[in-house]
Short mmCIF file of C-alpha atoms in Angstrom, two decimals:
data_model
loop_
_atom_site.label_atom_id
_atom_site.label_comp_id
_atom_site.label_asym_id
_atom_site.label_seq_id
_atom_site.Cartn_x
_atom_site.Cartn_y
_atom_site.Cartn_z
CA UNK A 1 13.31 -5.33 -34.01
CA UNK A 2 14.07 -1.73 -33.28
CA UNK A 3 17.37 -1.10 -31.46
CA UNK A 4 17.69 -0.28 -27.79
CA UNK A 5 17.66 3.44 -27.14
CA UNK A 6 20.45 4.78 -24.96
CA UNK A 7 21.65 8.19 -23.90
CA UNK A 8 25.28 8.47 -25.03
CA UNK A 9 27.73 8.31 -22.17
CA UNK A 10 25.17 6.89 -19.78
CA UNK A 11 24.81 3.28 -20.85
CA UNK A 12 27.22 1.14 -22.77
CA UNK A 13 27.62 -2.44 -23.84
CA UNK A 14 25.01 -4.78 -25.25
CA UNK A 15 22.10 -6.79 -23.95
CA UNK A 16 19.98 -5.48 -21.09
CA UNK A 17 22.25 -5.14 -18.06
CA UNK A 18 21.67 -1.62 -16.84
CA UNK A 19 19.48 -0.90 -19.81
CA UNK A 20 16.38 0.54 -18.28
CA UNK A 21 16.33 2.45 -21.58
CA UNK A 22 14.53 0.21 -24.02
CA UNK A 23 13.25 -0.05 -27.51
CA UNK A 24 9.59 -0.38 -26.47
CA UNK A 25 7.00 2.16 -27.56
CA UNK A 26 6.08 4.64 -24.86
CA UNK A 27 9.70 4.80 -23.77
CA UNK A 28 10.71 7.97 -21.90
CA UNK A 29 14.06 9.59 -22.56
CA UNK A 30 15.64 12.94 -23.16
CA UNK A 31 16.10 11.96 -26.79
CA UNK A 32 12.48 11.22 -27.62
CA UNK A 33 9.11 12.73 -26.72
CA UNK A 34 7.27 11.20 -23.82
CA UNK A 35 4.58 8.69 -24.68
CA UNK A 36 1.41 10.22 -26.06
CA UNK A 37 -1.39 10.26 -23.51
CA UNK A 38 -3.98 7.58 -24.10
CA UNK A 39 -6.24 8.10 -21.09
CA UNK A 40 -9.18 10.46 -20.96
CA UNK A 41 -8.05 13.94 -20.07
CA UNK A 42 -4.38 13.00 -20.02
CA UNK A 43 -1.71 15.67 -19.87
CA UNK A 44 2.06 15.36 -20.03
CA UNK A 45 4.40 17.90 -18.48
CA UNK A 46 8.16 18.08 -18.12
CA UNK A 47 9.85 19.95 -15.28
CA UNK A 48 13.38 21.15 -14.80
CA UNK A 49 15.43 22.69 -12.03
CA UNK A 50 15.67 25.88 -14.06
CA UNK A 51 11.93 26.17 -14.52
CA UNK A 52 11.31 25.62 -10.83
CA UNK A 53 13.85 28.25 -9.83
CA UNK A 54 12.14 30.66 -12.15
CA UNK A 55 8.93 30.51 -10.16
CA UNK A 56 10.00 33.67 -8.34
CA UNK A 57 11.27 31.83 -5.30
CA UNK A 58 8.22 29.61 -4.93
CA UNK A 59 9.26 26.48 -3.07
CA UNK A 60 8.03 23.02 -3.85
CA UNK A 61 5.52 21.87 -1.27
CA UNK A 62 6.92 19.59 1.40
CA UNK A 63 6.12 15.94 1.52
CA UNK A 64 3.60 14.63 4.03
CA UNK A 65 6.04 15.26 6.86
CA UNK A 66 6.39 18.67 8.49
CA UNK A 67 10.16 19.17 8.49
CA UNK A 68 12.97 21.51 9.46
CA UNK A 69 16.04 21.87 7.30
CA UNK A 70 19.56 20.94 8.42
CA UNK A 71 22.89 21.00 6.59
CA UNK A 72 25.42 18.22 7.02
CA UNK A 73 29.21 18.38 6.87
CA UNK A 74 29.14 17.51 3.19
CA UNK A 75 26.95 20.50 2.44
CA UNK A 76 23.93 18.38 1.65
CA UNK A 77 20.55 19.48 2.87
CA UNK A 78 18.66 17.03 5.04
CA UNK A 79 15.47 17.07 7.06
CA UNK A 80 14.49 16.35 10.61
CA UNK A 81 10.99 15.28 11.49
CA UNK A 82 8.54 17.32 13.52
CA UNK A 83 5.33 15.44 12.75
CA UNK A 84 3.46 13.60 10.00
CA UNK A 85 0.09 13.94 8.37
CA UNK A 86 -2.14 10.96 9.06
CA UNK A 87 -5.02 12.12 6.93
CA UNK A 88 -6.00 15.45 8.45
CA UNK A 89 -4.43 14.62 11.84
CA UNK A 90 -0.86 15.28 13.00
CA UNK A 91 1.02 12.35 14.52
CA UNK A 92 4.63 11.40 15.26
CA UNK A 93 6.60 9.42 12.68
CA UNK A 94 6.64 6.16 14.63
CA UNK A 95 2.91 6.43 15.30
CA UNK A 96 2.32 7.25 11.62
CA UNK A 97 4.01 4.03 10.51
CA UNK A 98 1.93 1.96 12.90
CA UNK A 99 -1.34 3.67 11.99
CA UNK A 100 -0.77 3.24 8.26
CA UNK A 101 0.25 -0.38 8.78
CA UNK A 102 -2.96 -0.96 10.73
CA UNK A 103 -5.07 0.60 7.94
CA UNK A 104 -3.66 -1.76 5.33
CA UNK A 105 -3.90 -4.80 7.62
CA UNK A 106 -7.62 -4.07 7.73
CA UNK A 107 -8.18 -3.34 4.03
CA UNK A 108 -5.89 -6.06 2.59
CA UNK A 109 -8.54 -8.80 2.04
CA UNK A 110 -10.79 -6.42 0.10
CA UNK A 111 -8.16 -4.09 -1.34
CA UNK A 112 -8.39 -4.92 -5.04
CA UNK A 113 -12.17 -5.30 -5.09
CA UNK A 114 -12.62 -2.01 -3.25
CA UNK A 115 -10.38 -0.33 -5.83
CA UNK A 116 -12.85 -1.47 -8.47
CA UNK A 117 -15.80 -0.09 -6.52
CA UNK A 118 -14.19 3.23 -5.62
CA UNK A 119 -12.74 4.00 -9.06
CA UNK A 120 -15.51 2.47 -11.21
CA UNK A 121 -12.82 0.09 -12.53
CA UNK A 122 -10.73 3.02 -13.81
CA UNK A 123 -7.73 1.96 -11.69
CA UNK A 124 -7.24 -0.95 -14.09
CA UNK A 125 -6.80 1.43 -17.03
CA UNK A 126 -4.50 3.67 -14.97
CA UNK A 127 -2.31 0.70 -14.03
CA UNK A 128 -2.19 -0.51 -17.62
CA UNK A 129 -1.00 2.94 -18.67
CA UNK A 130 1.49 2.97 -15.81
CA UNK A 131 2.90 -0.38 -16.92
CA UNK A 132 3.34 0.85 -20.49
CA UNK A 133 5.22 3.89 -19.13
CA UNK A 134 7.68 1.52 -17.48
CA UNK A 135 8.37 -0.01 -20.92
CA UNK A 136 9.10 -3.59 -19.73
CA UNK A 137 11.86 -5.33 -21.66
CA UNK A 138 13.59 -8.71 -21.88
CA UNK A 139 15.69 -9.54 -18.82
CA UNK A 140 14.42 -6.58 -16.81
CA UNK A 141 15.03 -6.62 -13.06
CA UNK A 142 12.14 -4.67 -11.55
CA UNK A 143 11.26 -3.58 -8.02
CA UNK A 144 7.62 -2.80 -7.18
CA UNK A 145 7.40 -1.03 -3.81
CA UNK A 146 4.21 -0.86 -1.73
CA UNK A 147 2.91 -3.39 -4.24
CA UNK A 148 1.62 -6.00 -1.78
CA UNK A 149 -1.22 -7.58 -3.74
CA UNK A 150 0.87 -7.61 -6.93
CA UNK A 151 -1.64 -5.74 -9.09
CA UNK A 152 1.10 -3.80 -10.89
CA UNK A 153 3.82 -6.44 -10.48
CA UNK A 154 1.90 -9.10 -12.39
CA UNK A 155 1.27 -6.64 -15.21
CA UNK A 156 4.97 -5.81 -15.42
CA UNK A 157 6.02 -9.47 -15.31
CA UNK A 158 3.57 -10.34 -18.08
CA UNK A 159 5.04 -7.65 -20.33
CA UNK A 160 8.60 -8.73 -19.51
CA UNK A 161 7.77 -12.31 -20.54
CA UNK A 162 6.12 -11.06 -23.72
CA UNK A 163 9.25 -9.06 -24.56
CA UNK A 164 11.46 -12.10 -23.88
CA UNK A 165 9.40 -14.26 -26.19
CA UNK A 166 9.76 -11.68 -28.95
CA UNK A 167 13.50 -11.35 -28.36
CA UNK A 168 13.97 -15.13 -28.22
CA UNK A 169 12.63 -15.39 -31.74
CA UNK A 170 15.55 -13.21 -32.80
CA UNK A 171 18.18 -15.11 -30.85
CA UNK A 172 18.09 -13.51 -27.41
CA UNK A 173 19.10 -15.94 -24.65
CA UNK A 174 19.80 -13.72 -21.67
CA UNK A 175 18.78 -14.10 -18.04
CA UNK A 176 15.05 -14.05 -17.43
CA UNK A 177 13.62 -10.89 -15.98
CA UNK A 178 12.32 -10.85 -12.43
CA UNK A 179 9.95 -8.71 -10.39
CA UNK A 180 10.34 -8.21 -6.65
CA UNK A 181 7.35 -6.93 -4.68
CA UNK A 182 8.32 -5.03 -1.53
CA UNK A 183 5.75 -4.00 1.07
CA UNK A 184 5.82 -3.16 4.77
CA UNK A 185 2.51 -4.90 5.35
CA UNK A 186 2.47 -8.72 5.69
CA UNK A 187 -1.30 -8.92 5.10
CA UNK A 188 -0.98 -7.20 1.73
CA UNK A 189 1.95 -9.45 0.78
CA UNK A 190 -0.04 -12.53 1.70
CA UNK A 191 -2.75 -11.50 -0.75
CA UNK A 192 -0.07 -11.15 -3.42
CA UNK A 193 1.42 -14.56 -2.66
CA UNK A 194 -2.01 -16.15 -2.97
CA UNK A 195 -2.43 -14.61 -6.42
CA UNK A 196 1.08 -15.62 -7.49
CA UNK A 197 0.64 -19.32 -6.84
CA UNK A 198 3.56 -20.98 -8.62
CA UNK A 199 4.31 -18.08 -10.97
CA UNK A 200 8.02 -18.00 -11.66
CA UNK A 201 10.03 -14.80 -11.61
CA UNK A 202 8.15 -12.98 -8.85
CA UNK A 203 9.14 -12.67 -5.20
CA UNK A 204 7.68 -10.93 -2.15
CA UNK A 205 9.70 -9.13 0.52
CA UNK A 206 8.38 -7.55 3.72
CA UNK A 207 10.31 -4.32 4.16
CA UNK A 208 10.07 -0.58 4.71
CA UNK A 209 10.22 1.63 1.59
CA UNK A 210 12.44 4.02 3.57
CA UNK A 211 15.05 1.34 4.33
CA UNK A 212 15.23 -1.24 1.56
CA UNK A 213 17.34 -4.39 2.16
CA UNK A 214 18.77 -4.46 -1.37
CA UNK A 215 22.29 -3.62 -2.51
CA UNK A 216 23.06 -0.42 -4.39
CA UNK A 217 22.36 -0.50 -8.13
CA UNK A 218 20.31 -3.71 -8.02
CA UNK A 219 17.38 -2.91 -10.33
CA UNK A 220 16.67 -1.60 -13.81
CA UNK A 221 13.39 -0.05 -12.77
CA UNK A 222 11.35 0.89 -9.69
CA UNK A 223 7.62 1.44 -9.40
CA UNK A 224 5.36 2.57 -6.59
CA UNK A 225 1.62 2.88 -7.18
CA UNK A 226 -0.82 4.47 -4.74
CA UNK A 227 1.75 3.99 -2.00
CA UNK A 228 4.12 6.90 -1.71
CA UNK A 229 1.57 9.18 -0.02
CA UNK A 230 1.44 6.62 2.82
CA UNK A 231 5.15 6.57 3.68
CA UNK A 232 6.34 8.51 6.71
CA UNK A 233 9.23 10.23 4.91
CA UNK A 234 8.84 10.71 1.16
CA UNK A 235 12.40 12.02 0.78
CA UNK A 236 13.87 8.87 2.34
CA UNK A 237 11.66 6.72 0.13
CA UNK A 238 12.89 8.51 -2.99
CA UNK A 239 16.51 8.38 -1.85
CA UNK A 240 16.21 4.62 -1.40
CA UNK A 241 14.64 4.33 -4.83
CA UNK A 242 17.58 6.24 -6.29
CA UNK A 243 20.11 4.10 -4.40
CA UNK A 244 18.81 0.69 -5.52
CA UNK A 245 18.42 1.69 -9.18
CA UNK A 246 21.23 1.07 -11.63
CA UNK A 247 22.65 3.93 -13.65
CA UNK A 248 20.03 4.65 -16.28
CA UNK A 249 17.36 3.14 -14.04
CA UNK A 250 13.76 4.24 -14.46
CA UNK A 251 11.64 5.48 -11.53
CA UNK A 252 7.85 5.56 -11.97
CA UNK A 253 5.17 6.58 -9.50
CA UNK A 254 1.39 6.35 -9.90
CA UNK A 255 -0.49 8.37 -7.33
CA UNK A 256 -3.66 10.35 -6.74
CA UNK A 257 -3.10 14.00 -7.48
CA UNK A 258 -4.79 17.37 -7.95
CA UNK A 259 -7.79 17.58 -10.28
CA UNK A 260 -7.32 20.36 -12.84
CA UNK A 261 -10.97 21.21 -13.54
CA UNK A 262 -12.72 23.11 -10.75
CA UNK A 263 -16.07 21.52 -11.59
CA UNK A 264 -14.64 17.98 -11.66
CA UNK A 265 -12.69 18.73 -8.45
CA UNK A 266 -15.89 19.62 -6.60
CA UNK A 267 -17.66 16.51 -7.84
CA UNK A 268 -14.64 14.36 -6.98
CA UNK A 269 -14.34 15.87 -3.49
CA UNK A 270 -18.02 15.31 -2.84
CA UNK A 271 -17.79 11.69 -3.98
CA UNK A 272 -14.54 10.81 -2.23
CA UNK A 273 -15.27 12.48 1.11
CA UNK A 274 -18.92 11.50 1.40
CA UNK A 275 -19.35 8.27 -0.56
CA UNK A 276 -16.13 6.26 -0.41
CA UNK A 277 -16.11 5.86 3.41
CA UNK A 278 -19.68 4.56 3.22
CA UNK A 279 -18.70 2.07 0.52
CA UNK A 280 -15.92 0.95 2.85
CA UNK A 281 -18.38 0.57 5.70
CA UNK A 282 -20.95 -1.28 3.62
CA UNK A 283 -18.62 -3.69 1.80
CA UNK A 284 -15.58 -4.02 4.07
CA UNK A 285 -17.14 -3.02 7.39
CA UNK A 286 -14.48 -0.35 7.85
CA UNK A 287 -15.33 3.29 7.17
CA UNK A 288 -12.42 4.73 9.19
CA UNK A 289 -9.66 3.20 7.07
CA UNK A 290 -11.20 4.46 3.85
CA UNK A 291 -11.72 7.88 5.43
CA UNK A 292 -7.95 8.00 6.04
CA UNK A 293 -7.19 6.95 2.47
CA UNK A 294 -9.36 9.79 1.15
CA UNK A 295 -7.87 12.34 3.53
CA UNK A 296 -4.31 11.27 2.63
CA UNK A 297 -5.03 12.17 -0.99
CA UNK A 298 -5.97 15.71 0.04
CA UNK A 299 -2.66 16.17 1.86
CA UNK A 300 -0.45 14.95 -0.99
CA UNK A 301 1.48 17.53 -3.08
CA UNK A 302 0.16 18.52 -6.50
CA UNK A 303 1.75 17.31 -9.74
CA UNK A 304 4.34 20.08 -10.17
CA UNK A 305 5.37 20.17 -6.52
CA UNK A 306 5.80 16.40 -6.35
CA UNK A 307 7.92 16.53 -9.53
CA UNK A 308 10.14 19.03 -7.69
CA UNK A 309 10.46 16.67 -4.72
CA UNK A 310 11.53 13.85 -7.05
CA UNK A 311 14.15 16.11 -8.66
CA UNK A 312 15.62 17.26 -5.37
CA UNK A 313 16.25 13.62 -4.50
CA UNK A 314 18.55 13.09 -7.46
CA UNK A 315 16.36 12.05 -10.38
CA UNK A 316 16.77 13.61 -13.82
CA UNK A 317 14.44 14.17 -16.78
CA UNK A 318 11.46 14.21 -14.41
CA UNK A 319 8.09 14.30 -16.15
CA UNK A 320 4.50 13.77 -15.16
CA UNK A 321 1.31 12.84 -16.91
CA UNK A 322 -2.12 13.67 -15.49
CA UNK A 323 -4.81 11.06 -16.13
CA UNK A 324 -8.54 11.71 -15.93
CA UNK A 325 -7.84 15.44 -15.65
CA UNK A 326 -5.52 15.01 -12.69
CA UNK A 327 -7.41 12.54 -10.51
CA UNK A 328 -4.20 10.52 -10.75
CA UNK A 329 -0.75 11.27 -12.15
CA UNK A 330 2.21 9.25 -13.37
CA UNK A 331 5.60 10.73 -12.46
CA UNK A 332 8.74 9.45 -14.13
CA UNK A 333 12.45 10.09 -13.69
CA UNK A 334 15.85 8.53 -14.28
CA UNK A 335 19.00 7.87 -12.32
CA UNK A 336 21.78 9.20 -14.52
#
């Protein structure tokens, strides 16, 4: 087997431990190129603080909260809320949380099937690619946030078990890897529990992504797929992700993004704004919730701006990959 890959001075020792840096193909690190795109129209881009500062003072777009800047005693820059985007509407933060929670209570029973309908089954390929970007390894302790139904979590757990079987053949006998699914919505979690049955190594926790109940440095990796645009404070969500990751921990986010091609963008806008809500009405009896989901995509920062937001919350070696010409993007970063 190929050796574990580590950045000198960041990780030490043997076994997995804090080793979110692994030997698996597709592994992301500052020492090796990012995984080659395998999806149609995929692009990979790296960002840096220097490159962003060189954009002639252009600021990264704010998250989905309209904010004012404040400086604490320690010199750190923080934010105070004015209002939040709930689709194209402006609402208060508390109201935003309740409205989003209500949306997912309604869509939970049909969530995975509707994803198939709305994406023509493409979301399965995107999630497979996302899982490979995480590079699951033997003994990995993984947190999947906003992952209620477990669609990504089960993929990650399967790859962890596969890696453990391969390592066991060569004498590995470490602690089994585990995946924790965290979601604010009990209805989504219930769908995940039903799918899990008696599967070992997976747990479900009802909690807010902006205030996780886990100790510092608890996980090797953190994923959030199609969820971060729905949180009330993206900065707080990212800060919590950074806090619960171990040193060397891998952050990955899969989210809808900005389509690069003008022609494809117009087709996509026409489909998403005019067709998806009707699919929601016809199949799930709920056009309004799917209208919000479409509108929330329009309000989310583009690939480069979101990479900047991830960087400003402490992550290093931030990269993104556009899939299907930017319909979705995978962002990745590390806690160093």
